[in-house]
mmCIF file of C-alpha atoms in Angstrom:
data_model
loop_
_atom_site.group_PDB
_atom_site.id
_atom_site.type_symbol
_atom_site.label_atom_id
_atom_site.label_comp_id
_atom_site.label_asym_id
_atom_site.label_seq_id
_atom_site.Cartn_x
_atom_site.Cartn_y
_atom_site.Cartn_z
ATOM 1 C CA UNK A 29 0.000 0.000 0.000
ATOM 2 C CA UNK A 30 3.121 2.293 1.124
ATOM 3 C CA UNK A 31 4.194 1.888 -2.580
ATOM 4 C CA UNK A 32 0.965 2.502 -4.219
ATOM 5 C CA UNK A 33 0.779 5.732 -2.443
ATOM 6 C CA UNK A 34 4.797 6.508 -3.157
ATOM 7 C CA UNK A 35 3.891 5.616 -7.094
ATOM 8 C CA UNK A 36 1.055 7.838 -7.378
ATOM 9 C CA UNK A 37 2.700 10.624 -5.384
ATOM 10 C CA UNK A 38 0.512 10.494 -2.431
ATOM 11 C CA UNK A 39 1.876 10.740 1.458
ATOM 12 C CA UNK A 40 2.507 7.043 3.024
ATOM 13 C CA UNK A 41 -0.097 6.539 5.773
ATOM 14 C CA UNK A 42 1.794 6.224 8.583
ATOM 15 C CA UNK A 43 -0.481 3.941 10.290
ATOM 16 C CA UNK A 44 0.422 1.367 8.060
ATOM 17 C CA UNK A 45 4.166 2.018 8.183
ATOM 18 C CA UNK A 46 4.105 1.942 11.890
ATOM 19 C CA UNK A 47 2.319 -1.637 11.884
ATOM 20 C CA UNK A 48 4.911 -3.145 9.452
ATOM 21 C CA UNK A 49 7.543 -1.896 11.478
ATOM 22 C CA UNK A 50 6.024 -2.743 14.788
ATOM 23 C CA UNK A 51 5.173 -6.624 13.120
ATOM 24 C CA UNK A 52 9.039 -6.632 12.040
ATOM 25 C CA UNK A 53 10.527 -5.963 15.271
ATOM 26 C CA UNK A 54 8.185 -8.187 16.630
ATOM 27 C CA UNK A 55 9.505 -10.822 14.660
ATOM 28 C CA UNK A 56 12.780 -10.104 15.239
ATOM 29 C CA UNK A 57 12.083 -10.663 19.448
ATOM 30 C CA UNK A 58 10.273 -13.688 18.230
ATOM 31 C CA UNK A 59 13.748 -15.200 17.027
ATOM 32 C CA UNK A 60 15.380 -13.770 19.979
ATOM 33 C CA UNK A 61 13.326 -15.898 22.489
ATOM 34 C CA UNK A 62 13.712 -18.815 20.148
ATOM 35 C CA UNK A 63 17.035 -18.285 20.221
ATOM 36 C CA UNK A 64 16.915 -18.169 24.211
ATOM 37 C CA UNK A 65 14.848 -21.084 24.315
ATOM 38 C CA UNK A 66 17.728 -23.068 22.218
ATOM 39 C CA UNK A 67 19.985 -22.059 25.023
ATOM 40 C CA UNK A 68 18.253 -23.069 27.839
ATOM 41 C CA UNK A 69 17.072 -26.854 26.095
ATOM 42 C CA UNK A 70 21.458 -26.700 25.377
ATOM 43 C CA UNK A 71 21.854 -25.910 29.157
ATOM 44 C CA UNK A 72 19.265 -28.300 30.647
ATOM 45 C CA UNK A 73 21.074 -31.014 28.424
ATOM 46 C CA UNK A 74 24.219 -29.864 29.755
ATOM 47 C CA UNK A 75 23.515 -29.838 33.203
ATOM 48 C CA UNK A 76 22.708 -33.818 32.761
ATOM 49 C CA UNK A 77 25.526 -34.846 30.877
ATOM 50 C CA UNK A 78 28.219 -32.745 32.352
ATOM 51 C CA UNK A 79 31.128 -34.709 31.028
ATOM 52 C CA UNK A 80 30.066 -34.206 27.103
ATOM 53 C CA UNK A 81 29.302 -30.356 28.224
ATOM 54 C CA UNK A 82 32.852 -29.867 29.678
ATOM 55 C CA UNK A 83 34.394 -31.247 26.716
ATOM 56 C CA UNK A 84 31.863 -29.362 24.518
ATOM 57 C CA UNK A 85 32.916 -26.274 26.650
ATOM 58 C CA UNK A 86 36.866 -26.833 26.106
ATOM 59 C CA UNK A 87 36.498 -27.357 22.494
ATOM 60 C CA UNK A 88 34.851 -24.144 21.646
ATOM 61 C CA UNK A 89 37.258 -22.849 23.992
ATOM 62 C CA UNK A 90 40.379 -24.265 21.985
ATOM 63 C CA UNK A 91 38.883 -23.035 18.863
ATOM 64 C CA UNK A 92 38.312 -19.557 20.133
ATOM 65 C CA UNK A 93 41.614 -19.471 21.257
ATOM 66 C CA UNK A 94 42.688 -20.846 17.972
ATOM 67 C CA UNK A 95 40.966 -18.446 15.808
ATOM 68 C CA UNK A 96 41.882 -15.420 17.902
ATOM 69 C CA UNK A 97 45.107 -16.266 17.387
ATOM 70 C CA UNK A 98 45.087 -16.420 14.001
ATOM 71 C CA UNK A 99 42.632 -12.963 13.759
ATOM 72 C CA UNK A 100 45.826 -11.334 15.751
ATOM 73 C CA UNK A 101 48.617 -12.646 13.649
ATOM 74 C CA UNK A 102 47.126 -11.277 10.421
ATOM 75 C CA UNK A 103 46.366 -8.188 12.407
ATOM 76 C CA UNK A 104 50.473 -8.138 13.774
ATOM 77 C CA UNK A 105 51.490 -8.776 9.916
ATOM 78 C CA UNK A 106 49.824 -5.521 8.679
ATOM 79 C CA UNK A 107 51.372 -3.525 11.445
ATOM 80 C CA UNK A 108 55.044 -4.901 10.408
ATOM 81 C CA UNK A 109 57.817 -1.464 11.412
ATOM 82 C CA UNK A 110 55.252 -0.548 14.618
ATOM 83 C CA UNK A 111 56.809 -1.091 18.117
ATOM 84 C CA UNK A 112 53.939 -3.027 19.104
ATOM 85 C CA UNK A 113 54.499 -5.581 16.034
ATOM 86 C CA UNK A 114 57.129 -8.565 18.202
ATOM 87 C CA UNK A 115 54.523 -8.127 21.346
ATOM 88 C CA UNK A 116 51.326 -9.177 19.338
ATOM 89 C CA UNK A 117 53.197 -11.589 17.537
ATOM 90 C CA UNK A 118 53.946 -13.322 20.683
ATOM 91 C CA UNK A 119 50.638 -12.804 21.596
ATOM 92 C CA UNK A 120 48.939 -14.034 18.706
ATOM 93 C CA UNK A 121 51.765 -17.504 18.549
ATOM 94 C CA UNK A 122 50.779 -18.219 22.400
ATOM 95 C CA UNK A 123 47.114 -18.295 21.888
ATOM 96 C CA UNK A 124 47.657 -20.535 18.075
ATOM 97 C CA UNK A 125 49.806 -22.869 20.832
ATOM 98 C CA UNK A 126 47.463 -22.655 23.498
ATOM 99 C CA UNK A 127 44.528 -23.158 21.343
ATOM 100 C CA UNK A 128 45.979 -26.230 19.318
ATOM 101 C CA UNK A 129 46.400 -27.675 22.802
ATOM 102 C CA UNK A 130 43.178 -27.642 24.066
ATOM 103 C CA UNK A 131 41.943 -29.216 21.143
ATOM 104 C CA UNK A 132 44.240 -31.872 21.284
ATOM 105 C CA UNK A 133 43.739 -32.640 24.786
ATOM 106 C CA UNK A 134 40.630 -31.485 25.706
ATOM 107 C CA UNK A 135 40.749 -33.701 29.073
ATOM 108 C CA UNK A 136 43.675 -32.392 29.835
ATOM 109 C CA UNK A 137 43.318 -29.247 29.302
ATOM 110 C CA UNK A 138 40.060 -29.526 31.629
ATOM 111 C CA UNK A 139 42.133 -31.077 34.228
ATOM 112 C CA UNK A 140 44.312 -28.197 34.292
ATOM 113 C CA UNK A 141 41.475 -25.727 34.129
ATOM 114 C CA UNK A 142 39.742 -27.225 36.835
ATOM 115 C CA UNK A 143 42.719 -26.765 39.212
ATOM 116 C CA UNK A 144 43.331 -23.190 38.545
ATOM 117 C CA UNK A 145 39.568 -22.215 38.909
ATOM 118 C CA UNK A 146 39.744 -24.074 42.224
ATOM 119 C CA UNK A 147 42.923 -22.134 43.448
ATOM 120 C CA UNK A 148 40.902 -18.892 42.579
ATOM 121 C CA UNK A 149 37.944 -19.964 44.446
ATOM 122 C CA UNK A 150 40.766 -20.845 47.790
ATOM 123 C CA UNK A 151 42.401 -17.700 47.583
ATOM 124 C CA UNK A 152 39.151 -15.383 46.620
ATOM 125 C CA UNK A 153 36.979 -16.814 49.258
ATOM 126 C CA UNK A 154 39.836 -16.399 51.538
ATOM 127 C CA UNK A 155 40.850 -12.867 50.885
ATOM 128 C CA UNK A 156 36.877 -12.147 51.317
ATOM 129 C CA UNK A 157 36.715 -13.926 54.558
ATOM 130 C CA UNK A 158 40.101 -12.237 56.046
ATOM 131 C CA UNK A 159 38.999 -8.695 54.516
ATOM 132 C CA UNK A 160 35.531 -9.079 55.789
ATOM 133 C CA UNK A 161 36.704 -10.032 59.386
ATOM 134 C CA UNK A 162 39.394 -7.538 59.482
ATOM 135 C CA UNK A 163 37.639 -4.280 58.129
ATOM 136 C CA UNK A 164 33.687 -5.379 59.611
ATOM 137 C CA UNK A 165 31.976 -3.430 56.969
ATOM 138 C CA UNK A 166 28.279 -2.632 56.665
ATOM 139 C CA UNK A 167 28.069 -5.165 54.012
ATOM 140 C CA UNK A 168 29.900 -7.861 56.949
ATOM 141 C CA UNK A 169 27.298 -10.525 56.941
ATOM 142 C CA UNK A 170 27.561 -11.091 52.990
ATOM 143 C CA UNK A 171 30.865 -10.710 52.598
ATOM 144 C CA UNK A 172 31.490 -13.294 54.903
ATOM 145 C CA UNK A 173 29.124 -15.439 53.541
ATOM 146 C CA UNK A 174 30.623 -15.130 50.230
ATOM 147 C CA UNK A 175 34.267 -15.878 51.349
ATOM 148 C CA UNK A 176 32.972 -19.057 53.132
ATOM 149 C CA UNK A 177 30.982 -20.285 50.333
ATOM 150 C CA UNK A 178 34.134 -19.838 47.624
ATOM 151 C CA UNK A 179 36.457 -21.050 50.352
ATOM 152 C CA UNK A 180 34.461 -23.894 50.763
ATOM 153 C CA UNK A 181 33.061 -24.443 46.936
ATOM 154 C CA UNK A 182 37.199 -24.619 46.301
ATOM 155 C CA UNK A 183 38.286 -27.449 49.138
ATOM 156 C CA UNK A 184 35.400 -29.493 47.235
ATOM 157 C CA UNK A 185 36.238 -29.105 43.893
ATOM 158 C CA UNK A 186 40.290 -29.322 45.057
ATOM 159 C CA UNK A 187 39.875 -32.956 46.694
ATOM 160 C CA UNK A 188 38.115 -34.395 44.375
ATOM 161 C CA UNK A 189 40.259 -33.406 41.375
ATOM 162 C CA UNK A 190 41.113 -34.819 38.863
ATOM 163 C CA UNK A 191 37.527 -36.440 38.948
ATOM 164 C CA UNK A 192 36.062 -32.719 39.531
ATOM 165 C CA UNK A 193 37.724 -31.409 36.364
ATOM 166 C CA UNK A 194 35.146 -33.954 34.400
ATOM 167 C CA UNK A 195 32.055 -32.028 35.761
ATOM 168 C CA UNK A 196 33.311 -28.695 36.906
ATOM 169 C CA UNK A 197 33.310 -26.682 34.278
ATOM 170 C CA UNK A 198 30.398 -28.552 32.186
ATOM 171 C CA UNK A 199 28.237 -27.321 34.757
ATOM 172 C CA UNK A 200 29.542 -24.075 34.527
ATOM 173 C CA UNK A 201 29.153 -23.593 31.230
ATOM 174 C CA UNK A 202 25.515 -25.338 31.504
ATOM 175 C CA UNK A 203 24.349 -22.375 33.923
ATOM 176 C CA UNK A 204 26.094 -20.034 31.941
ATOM 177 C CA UNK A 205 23.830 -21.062 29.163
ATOM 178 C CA UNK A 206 20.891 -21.861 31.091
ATOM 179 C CA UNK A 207 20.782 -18.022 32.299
ATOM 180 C CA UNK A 208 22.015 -16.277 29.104
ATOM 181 C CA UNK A 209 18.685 -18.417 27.811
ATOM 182 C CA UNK A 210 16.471 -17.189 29.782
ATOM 183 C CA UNK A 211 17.483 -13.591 30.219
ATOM 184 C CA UNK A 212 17.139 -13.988 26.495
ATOM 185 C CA UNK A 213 13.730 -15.510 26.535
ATOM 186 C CA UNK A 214 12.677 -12.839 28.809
ATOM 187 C CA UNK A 215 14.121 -10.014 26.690
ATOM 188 C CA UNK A 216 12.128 -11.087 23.265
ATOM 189 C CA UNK A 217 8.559 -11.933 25.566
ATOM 190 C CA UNK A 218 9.142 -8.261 27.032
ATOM 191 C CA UNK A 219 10.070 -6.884 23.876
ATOM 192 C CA UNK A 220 6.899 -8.504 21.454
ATOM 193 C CA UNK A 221 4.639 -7.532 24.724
ATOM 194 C CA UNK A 222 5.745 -3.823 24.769
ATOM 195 C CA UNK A 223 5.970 -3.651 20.554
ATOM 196 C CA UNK A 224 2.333 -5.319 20.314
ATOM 197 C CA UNK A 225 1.293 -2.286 23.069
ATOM 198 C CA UNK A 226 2.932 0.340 20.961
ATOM 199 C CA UNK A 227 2.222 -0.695 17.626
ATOM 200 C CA UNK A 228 -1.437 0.583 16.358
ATOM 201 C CA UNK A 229 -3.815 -1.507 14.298
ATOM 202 C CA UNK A 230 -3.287 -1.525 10.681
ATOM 203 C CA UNK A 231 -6.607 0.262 8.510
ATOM 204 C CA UNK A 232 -7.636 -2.541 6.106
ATOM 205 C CA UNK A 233 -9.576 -1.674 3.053
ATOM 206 C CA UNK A 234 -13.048 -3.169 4.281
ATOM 207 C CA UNK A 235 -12.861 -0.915 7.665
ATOM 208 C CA UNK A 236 -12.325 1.739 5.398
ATOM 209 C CA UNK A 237 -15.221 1.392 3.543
ATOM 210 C CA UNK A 238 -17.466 0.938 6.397
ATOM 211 C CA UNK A 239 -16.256 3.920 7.698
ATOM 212 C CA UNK A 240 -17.026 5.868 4.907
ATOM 213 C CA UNK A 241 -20.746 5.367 4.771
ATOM 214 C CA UNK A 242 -20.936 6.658 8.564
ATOM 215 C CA UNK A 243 -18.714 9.683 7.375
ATOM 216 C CA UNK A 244 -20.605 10.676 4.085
ATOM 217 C CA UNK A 245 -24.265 10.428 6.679
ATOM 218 C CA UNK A 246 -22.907 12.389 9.528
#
């Protein structure tokens, strides 16, 4: 109808141009929350078979690692004669390494993983519970709580490694997805809600015609 009225040199009704935009973006939050409802069905799956999602979650990790590495070699070749060219190089060779070794040994590389994100929940939850003892802020109570629980969440994970590293991180990356899901999800519901609020009714042909009638007797 828009191009009708542009052919014949009349003014676009705006009416209709704001319902095919509104029904666009709607459709576009549609595929969000489709797309947040693929994450959460991949995190529920996850969260069952942690093993396949830790090796799922090392593999994509290898391969970003990989790729990056690649991205900031090209990127180090084009700025050959800067004084920053030898660092990215580096840079860019360690990650190709570091990447081609997580792929290779994705158990491993989870192994390893698992025992560094173990030391960081020991020493974080540690520093919290010393700093929240020591200084006694007004936030005391959850500070506390939160240097316990990663104190705690660490000496589990830490003595039953290397079993831990086999479920460890799958079900951190499950939650990860699991949430990312449903914040998505939640983002295109609220977004085709508020659009579908917004957006006015489109005038079809037969309305205008009935309306006409009342129009021409009034």
């Amino acid at each position: 109808m828009a191009k009708d009225a542009r052919e014949s040199g009349a003014a676009p009704d705006p009416v209709q141009d704001m319902a095919r935009q509104g029904k666009k973006l709607s459709r576009d939050f549609g595929w969000l929350a489709f797309l947040g409802a693929l994450l959460v069905i991949g995190g529920l799956v996850g969260l069952v078979h942690t093993a396949a999602a830790t090796l799922t979650s090392m593999l994509l990790f290898g391969w970003l690692l990989l790729i990056g590495g690649v991205v900031g070699l090209l990127q180090a070749v084009q700025s050959r004669g800067t004084g920053y060219f030898w660092l990215a190089a580096v840079v860019a060779a360690l990650n190709i390494a570091a990447g081609v070794v997580v792929i290779r040994h994705p158990e491993g590389s989870a192994e390893a993983l698992t025992m560094f994100a173990a030391l960081l929940f020991l020493t974080g939850g540690l520093f919290r519970l010393v700093g929240s003892v020591v200084v006694r802020g007004p936030q005391f109570g959850w500070t506390l709580f939160q240097g316990a629980f990663g104190l705690l969440l660490g000496l589990l994970v830490l003595f039953d490694w290397p079993h831990s590293s086999l479920y460890v991180l799958g079900v951190f990356f499950s939650l990860t997805l699991l949430f990312d899901g449903l914040g998505l999800i939640a983002i295109g519901v609220g977004g085709r809600r508020i659009v579908s609020m917004v957006t006015p009714e489109p005038v079809t042909p037969d309305h205008q015609e009935k309306n006409e009638p009342n129009q021409s007797n009034n």
